[in-house]
Tab-separated table of C-alpha atoms and ligand atoms in Angstrom:
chain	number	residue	atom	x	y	z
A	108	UNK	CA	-34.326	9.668	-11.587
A	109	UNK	CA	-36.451	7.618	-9.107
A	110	UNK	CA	-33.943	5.999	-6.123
A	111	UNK	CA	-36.561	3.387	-5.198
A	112	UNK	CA	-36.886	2.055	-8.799
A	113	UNK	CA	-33.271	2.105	-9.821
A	114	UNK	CA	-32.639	0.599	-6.149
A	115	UNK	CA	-35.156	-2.528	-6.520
A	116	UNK	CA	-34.509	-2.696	-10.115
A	117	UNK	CA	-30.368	-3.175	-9.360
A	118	UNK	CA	-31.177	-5.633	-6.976
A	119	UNK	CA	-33.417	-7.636	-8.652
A	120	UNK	CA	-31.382	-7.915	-11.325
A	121	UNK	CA	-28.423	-8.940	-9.204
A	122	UNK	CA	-30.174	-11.907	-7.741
A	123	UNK	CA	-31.492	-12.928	-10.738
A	124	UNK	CA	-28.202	-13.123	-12.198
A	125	UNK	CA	-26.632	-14.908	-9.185
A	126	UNK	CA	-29.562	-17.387	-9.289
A	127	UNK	CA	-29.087	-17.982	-13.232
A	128	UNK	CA	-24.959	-18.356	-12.019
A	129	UNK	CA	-26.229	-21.459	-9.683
A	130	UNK	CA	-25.382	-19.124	-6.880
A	131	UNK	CA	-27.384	-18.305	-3.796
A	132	UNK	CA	-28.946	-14.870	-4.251
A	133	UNK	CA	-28.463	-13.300	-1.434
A	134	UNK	CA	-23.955	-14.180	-2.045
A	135	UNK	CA	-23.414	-10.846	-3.819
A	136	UNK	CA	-23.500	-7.867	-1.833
A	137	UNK	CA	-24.078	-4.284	-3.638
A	138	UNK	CA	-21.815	-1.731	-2.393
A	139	UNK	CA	-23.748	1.777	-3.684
A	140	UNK	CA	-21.215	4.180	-4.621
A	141	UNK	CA	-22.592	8.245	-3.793
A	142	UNK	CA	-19.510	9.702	-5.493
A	143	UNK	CA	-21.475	11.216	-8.192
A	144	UNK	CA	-24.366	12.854	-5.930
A	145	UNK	CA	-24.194	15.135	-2.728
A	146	UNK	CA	-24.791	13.843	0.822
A	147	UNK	CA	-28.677	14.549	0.686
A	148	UNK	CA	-28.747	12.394	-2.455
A	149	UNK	CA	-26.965	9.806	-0.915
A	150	UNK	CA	-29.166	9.710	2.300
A	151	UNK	CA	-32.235	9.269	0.080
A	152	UNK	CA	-30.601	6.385	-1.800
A	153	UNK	CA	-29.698	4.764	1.574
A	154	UNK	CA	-33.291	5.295	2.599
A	155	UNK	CA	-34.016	3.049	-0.055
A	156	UNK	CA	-32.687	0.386	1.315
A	157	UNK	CA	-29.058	0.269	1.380
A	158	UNK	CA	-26.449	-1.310	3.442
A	159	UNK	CA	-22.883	-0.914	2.266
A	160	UNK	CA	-21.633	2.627	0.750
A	161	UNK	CA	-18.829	3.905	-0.881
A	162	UNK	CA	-16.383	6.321	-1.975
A	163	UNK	CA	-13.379	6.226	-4.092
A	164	UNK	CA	-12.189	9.624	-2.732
A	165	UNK	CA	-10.503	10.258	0.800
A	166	UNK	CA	-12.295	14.026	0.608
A	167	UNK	CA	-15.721	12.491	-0.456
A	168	UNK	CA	-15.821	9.931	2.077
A	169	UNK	CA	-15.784	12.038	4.701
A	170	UNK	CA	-18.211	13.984	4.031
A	171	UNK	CA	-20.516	11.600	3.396
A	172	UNK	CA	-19.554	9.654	6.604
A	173	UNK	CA	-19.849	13.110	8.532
A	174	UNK	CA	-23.371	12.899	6.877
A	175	UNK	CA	-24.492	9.366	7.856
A	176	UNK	CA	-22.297	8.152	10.247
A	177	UNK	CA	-25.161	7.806	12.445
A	178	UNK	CA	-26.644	5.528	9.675
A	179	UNK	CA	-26.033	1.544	10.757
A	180	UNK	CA	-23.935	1.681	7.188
A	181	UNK	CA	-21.027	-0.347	6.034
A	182	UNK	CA	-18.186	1.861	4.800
A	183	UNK	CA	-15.956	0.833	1.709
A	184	UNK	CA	-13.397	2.572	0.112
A	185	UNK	CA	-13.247	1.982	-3.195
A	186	UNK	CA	-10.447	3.778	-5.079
A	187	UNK	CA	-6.286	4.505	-4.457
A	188	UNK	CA	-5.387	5.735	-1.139
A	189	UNK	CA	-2.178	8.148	-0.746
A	190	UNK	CA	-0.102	7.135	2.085
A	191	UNK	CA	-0.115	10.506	3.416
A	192	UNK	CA	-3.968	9.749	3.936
A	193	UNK	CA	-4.160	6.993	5.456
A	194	UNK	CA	-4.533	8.271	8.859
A	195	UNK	CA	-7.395	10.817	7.777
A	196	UNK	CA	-9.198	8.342	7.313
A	197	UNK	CA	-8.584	4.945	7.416
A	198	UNK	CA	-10.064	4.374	11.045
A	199	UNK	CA	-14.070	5.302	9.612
A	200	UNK	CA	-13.364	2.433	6.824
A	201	UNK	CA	-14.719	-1.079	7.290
A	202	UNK	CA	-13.648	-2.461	3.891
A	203	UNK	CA	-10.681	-0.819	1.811
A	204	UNK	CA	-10.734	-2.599	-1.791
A	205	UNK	CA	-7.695	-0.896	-3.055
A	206	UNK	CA	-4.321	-2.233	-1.716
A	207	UNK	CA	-2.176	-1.914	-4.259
A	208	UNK	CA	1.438	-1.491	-1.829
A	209	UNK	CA	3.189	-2.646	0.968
A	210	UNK	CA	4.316	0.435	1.974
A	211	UNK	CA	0.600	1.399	1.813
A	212	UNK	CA	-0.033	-1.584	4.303
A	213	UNK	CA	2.035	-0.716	6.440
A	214	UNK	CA	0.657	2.700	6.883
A	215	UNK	CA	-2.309	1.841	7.523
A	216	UNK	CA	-1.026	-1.347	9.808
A	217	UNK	CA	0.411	1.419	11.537
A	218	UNK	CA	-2.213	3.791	11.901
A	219	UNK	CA	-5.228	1.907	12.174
A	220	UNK	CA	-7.279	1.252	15.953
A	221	UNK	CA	-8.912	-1.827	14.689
A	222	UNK	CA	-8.493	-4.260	12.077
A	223	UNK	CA	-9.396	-3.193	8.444
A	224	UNK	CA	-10.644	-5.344	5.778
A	225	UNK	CA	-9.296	-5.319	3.024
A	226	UNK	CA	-8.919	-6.440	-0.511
A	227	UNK	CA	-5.441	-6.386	-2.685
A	228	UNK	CA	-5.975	-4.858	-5.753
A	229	UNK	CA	-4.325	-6.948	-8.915
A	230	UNK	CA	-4.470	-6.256	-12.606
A	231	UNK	CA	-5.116	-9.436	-14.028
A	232	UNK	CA	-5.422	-6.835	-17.538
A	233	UNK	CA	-2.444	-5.616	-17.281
A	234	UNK	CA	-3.728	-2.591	-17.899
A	235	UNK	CA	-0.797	0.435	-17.748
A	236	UNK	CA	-3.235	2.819	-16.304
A	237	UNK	CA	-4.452	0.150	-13.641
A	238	UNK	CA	-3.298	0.446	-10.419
A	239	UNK	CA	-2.522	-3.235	-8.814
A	240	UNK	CA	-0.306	-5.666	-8.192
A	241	UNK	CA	0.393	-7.896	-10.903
A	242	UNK	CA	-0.065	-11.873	-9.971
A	243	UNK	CA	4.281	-12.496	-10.019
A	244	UNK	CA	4.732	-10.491	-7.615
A	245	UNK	CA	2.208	-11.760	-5.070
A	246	UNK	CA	3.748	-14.366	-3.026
A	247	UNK	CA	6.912	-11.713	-1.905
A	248	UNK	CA	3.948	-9.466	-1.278
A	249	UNK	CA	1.743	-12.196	0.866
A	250	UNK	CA	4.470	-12.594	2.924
A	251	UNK	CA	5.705	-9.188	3.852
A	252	UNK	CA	1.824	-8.650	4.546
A	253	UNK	CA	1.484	-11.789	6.800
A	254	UNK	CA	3.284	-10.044	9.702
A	255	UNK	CA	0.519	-6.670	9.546
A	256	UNK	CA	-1.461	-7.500	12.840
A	257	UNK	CA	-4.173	-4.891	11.657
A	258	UNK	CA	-4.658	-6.063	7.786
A	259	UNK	CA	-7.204	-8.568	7.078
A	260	UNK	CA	-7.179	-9.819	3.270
A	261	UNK	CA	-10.547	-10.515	2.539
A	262	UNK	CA	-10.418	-10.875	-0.714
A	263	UNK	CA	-9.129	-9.908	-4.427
A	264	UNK	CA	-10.201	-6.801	-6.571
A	265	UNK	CA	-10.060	-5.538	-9.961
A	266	UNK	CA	-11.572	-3.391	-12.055
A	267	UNK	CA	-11.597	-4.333	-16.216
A	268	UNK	CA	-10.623	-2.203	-19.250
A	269	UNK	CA	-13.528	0.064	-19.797
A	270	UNK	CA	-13.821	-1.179	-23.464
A	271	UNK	CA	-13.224	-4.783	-22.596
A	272	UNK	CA	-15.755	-7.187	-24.675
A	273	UNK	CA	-17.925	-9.619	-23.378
A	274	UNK	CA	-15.478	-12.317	-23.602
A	275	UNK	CA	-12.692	-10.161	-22.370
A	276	UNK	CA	-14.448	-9.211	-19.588
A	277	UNK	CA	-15.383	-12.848	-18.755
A	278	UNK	CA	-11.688	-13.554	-19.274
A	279	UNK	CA	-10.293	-11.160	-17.023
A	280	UNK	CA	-13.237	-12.346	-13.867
A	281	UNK	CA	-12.625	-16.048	-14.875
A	282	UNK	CA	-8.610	-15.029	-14.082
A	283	UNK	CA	-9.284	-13.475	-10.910
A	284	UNK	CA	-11.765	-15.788	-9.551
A	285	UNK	CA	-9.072	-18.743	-10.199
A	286	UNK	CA	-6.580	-16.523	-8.316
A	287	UNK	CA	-8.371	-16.048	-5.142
A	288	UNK	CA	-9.230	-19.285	-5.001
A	289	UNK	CA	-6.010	-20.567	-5.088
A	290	UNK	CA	-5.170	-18.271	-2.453
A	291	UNK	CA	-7.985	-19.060	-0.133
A	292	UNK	CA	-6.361	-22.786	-0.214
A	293	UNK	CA	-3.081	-21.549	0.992
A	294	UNK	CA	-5.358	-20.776	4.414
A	295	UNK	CA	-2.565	-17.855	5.210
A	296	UNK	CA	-3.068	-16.263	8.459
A	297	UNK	CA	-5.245	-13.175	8.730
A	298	UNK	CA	-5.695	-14.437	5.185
A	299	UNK	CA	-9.017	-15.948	4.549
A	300	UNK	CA	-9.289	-14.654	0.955
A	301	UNK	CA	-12.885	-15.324	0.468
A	302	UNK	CA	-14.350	-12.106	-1.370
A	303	UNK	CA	-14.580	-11.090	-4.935
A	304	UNK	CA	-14.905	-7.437	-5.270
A	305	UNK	CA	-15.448	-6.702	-8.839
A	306	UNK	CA	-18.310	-5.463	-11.459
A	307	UNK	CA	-19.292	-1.892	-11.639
A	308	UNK	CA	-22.709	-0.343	-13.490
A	309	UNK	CA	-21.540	-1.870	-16.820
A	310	UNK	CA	-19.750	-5.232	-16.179
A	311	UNK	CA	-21.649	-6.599	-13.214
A	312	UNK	CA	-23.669	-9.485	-14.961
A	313	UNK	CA	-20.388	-10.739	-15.646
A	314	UNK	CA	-18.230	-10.404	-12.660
A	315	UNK	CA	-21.461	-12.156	-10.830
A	316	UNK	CA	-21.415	-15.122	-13.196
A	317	UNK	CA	-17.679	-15.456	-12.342
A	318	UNK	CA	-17.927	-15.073	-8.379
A	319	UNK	CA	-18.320	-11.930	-7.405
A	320	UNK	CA	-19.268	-11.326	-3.840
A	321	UNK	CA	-18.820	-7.228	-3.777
A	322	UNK	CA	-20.168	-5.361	-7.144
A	323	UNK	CA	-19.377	-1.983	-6.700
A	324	UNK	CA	-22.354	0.346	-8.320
A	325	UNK	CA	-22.430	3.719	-9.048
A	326	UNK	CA	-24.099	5.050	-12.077
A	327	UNK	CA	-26.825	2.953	-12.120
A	328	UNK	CA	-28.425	4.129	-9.303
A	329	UNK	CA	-28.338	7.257	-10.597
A	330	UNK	CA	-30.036	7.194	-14.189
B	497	PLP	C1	-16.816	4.926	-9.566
B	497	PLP	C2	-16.342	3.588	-9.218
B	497	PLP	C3	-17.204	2.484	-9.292
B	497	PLP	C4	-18.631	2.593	-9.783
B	497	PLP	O1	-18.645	2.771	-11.168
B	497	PLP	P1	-19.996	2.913	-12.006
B	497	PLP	O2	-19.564	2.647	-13.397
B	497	PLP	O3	-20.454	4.322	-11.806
B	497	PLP	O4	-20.959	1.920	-11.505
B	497	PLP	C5	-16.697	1.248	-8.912
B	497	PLP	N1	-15.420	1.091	-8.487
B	497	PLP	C6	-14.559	2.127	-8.388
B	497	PLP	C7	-13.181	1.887	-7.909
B	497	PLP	C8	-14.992	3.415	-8.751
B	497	PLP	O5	-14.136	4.436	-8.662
């Protein structure tokens, strides 16, 4: 495993898909997720070069943000977050990409010191093992959110079957891409709605060609 190469080879390839998308390349941002590696691994990847991190687990982040706070790094949390968590934690996050409650937003309106990014998780597969909210449901859940002074929604993520085709998986970014925009018109305050976070090691090409602006990648960097 070389960092360097897998770095500049996972970028590359990420621009050059944006570009063949007829999207700027620098729109897509790469999130580098250290959740398989310990925290010297993941301070040589981010010597290679990297700005955002993440972790999907409360216990994983902070070690790693123990390790590298001191790094200039943007911090995303990636995966579910137990209510009884939230205020572990949720003050080191910049970017939390898994709102999936309003009870969970409202822990974390409560216990947050600054205002925390964040993306609603939906399952546009309707996956039963997906966590999300499914589309119905999300105008009673935009406006119960509106009145959280310390939420920001950014943006929409999702994650896709893990044996979803080609087409499915084009289907299911296509969907999600439509939703946010639709919600970025409704120009809901605190609301903006302007990020895509979706597209892991396997399903990035595809996510990018249907808007993502986060791609989430773990694996990859770690062949
Ligand atoms: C692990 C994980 C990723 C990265 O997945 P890879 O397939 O290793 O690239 C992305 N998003 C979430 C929520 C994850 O838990």
């Amino acid at each position: 495993m070389n960092l360097q190469q897998n770095k500049d080879s996972i970028f590359r390839s990420v621009e050059r898909i944006a570009e063949k998308s007829n999207r700027l390349k620098n729109s897509v941002k790469i999130i580098a997720v250290t959740k398989y590696v310990d925290c010297e691994t993941a301070r040589q990847l981010v010597n290679t070069g990297i700005q955002h991190i993440g972790e999907n687990r409360v216990d994983k982040f902070l070690d790693k943000y123990q390790a590298l706070k001191n790094e200039n790094l943007t911090w995303h949390l990636i995966g579910s977050l137990q209510r009884r968590k939230v205020k572990d934690i949720i003050n080191y996050v910049d970017y939390f990409h898994a709102l999936d409650s309003i009870k969970l937003a409202q822990e974390i309106d409560k216990r947050a010191e600054h205002v925390i990014q964040c993306f609603l998780q939906v399952n546009i597969s309707k996956e039963a093992s997906k966590h999300g909210f499914q589309v119905e449901e999300l105008d009673d859940v935009l406006s119960e959110l509106e009145k959280l002074e310390n939420i920001r929604l950014v943006g929409l993520m999702t994650m896709a079957p893990f044996e979803a085709s080609h087409d499915e998986l084009n289907q299911i970014f296509e969907a999600t891409h439509q939703l946010q925009k639709e919600l970025q018109k409704k120009q809901l305050k605190n609301m903006p709605f302007t990020d895509l976070s979706m597209g892991m090691s396997r399903d990035y090409p595809e996510a990018i060609a249907n808007g993502a602006t986060y791609v989430r990648i773990g694996t990859a960097f770690f062949e």
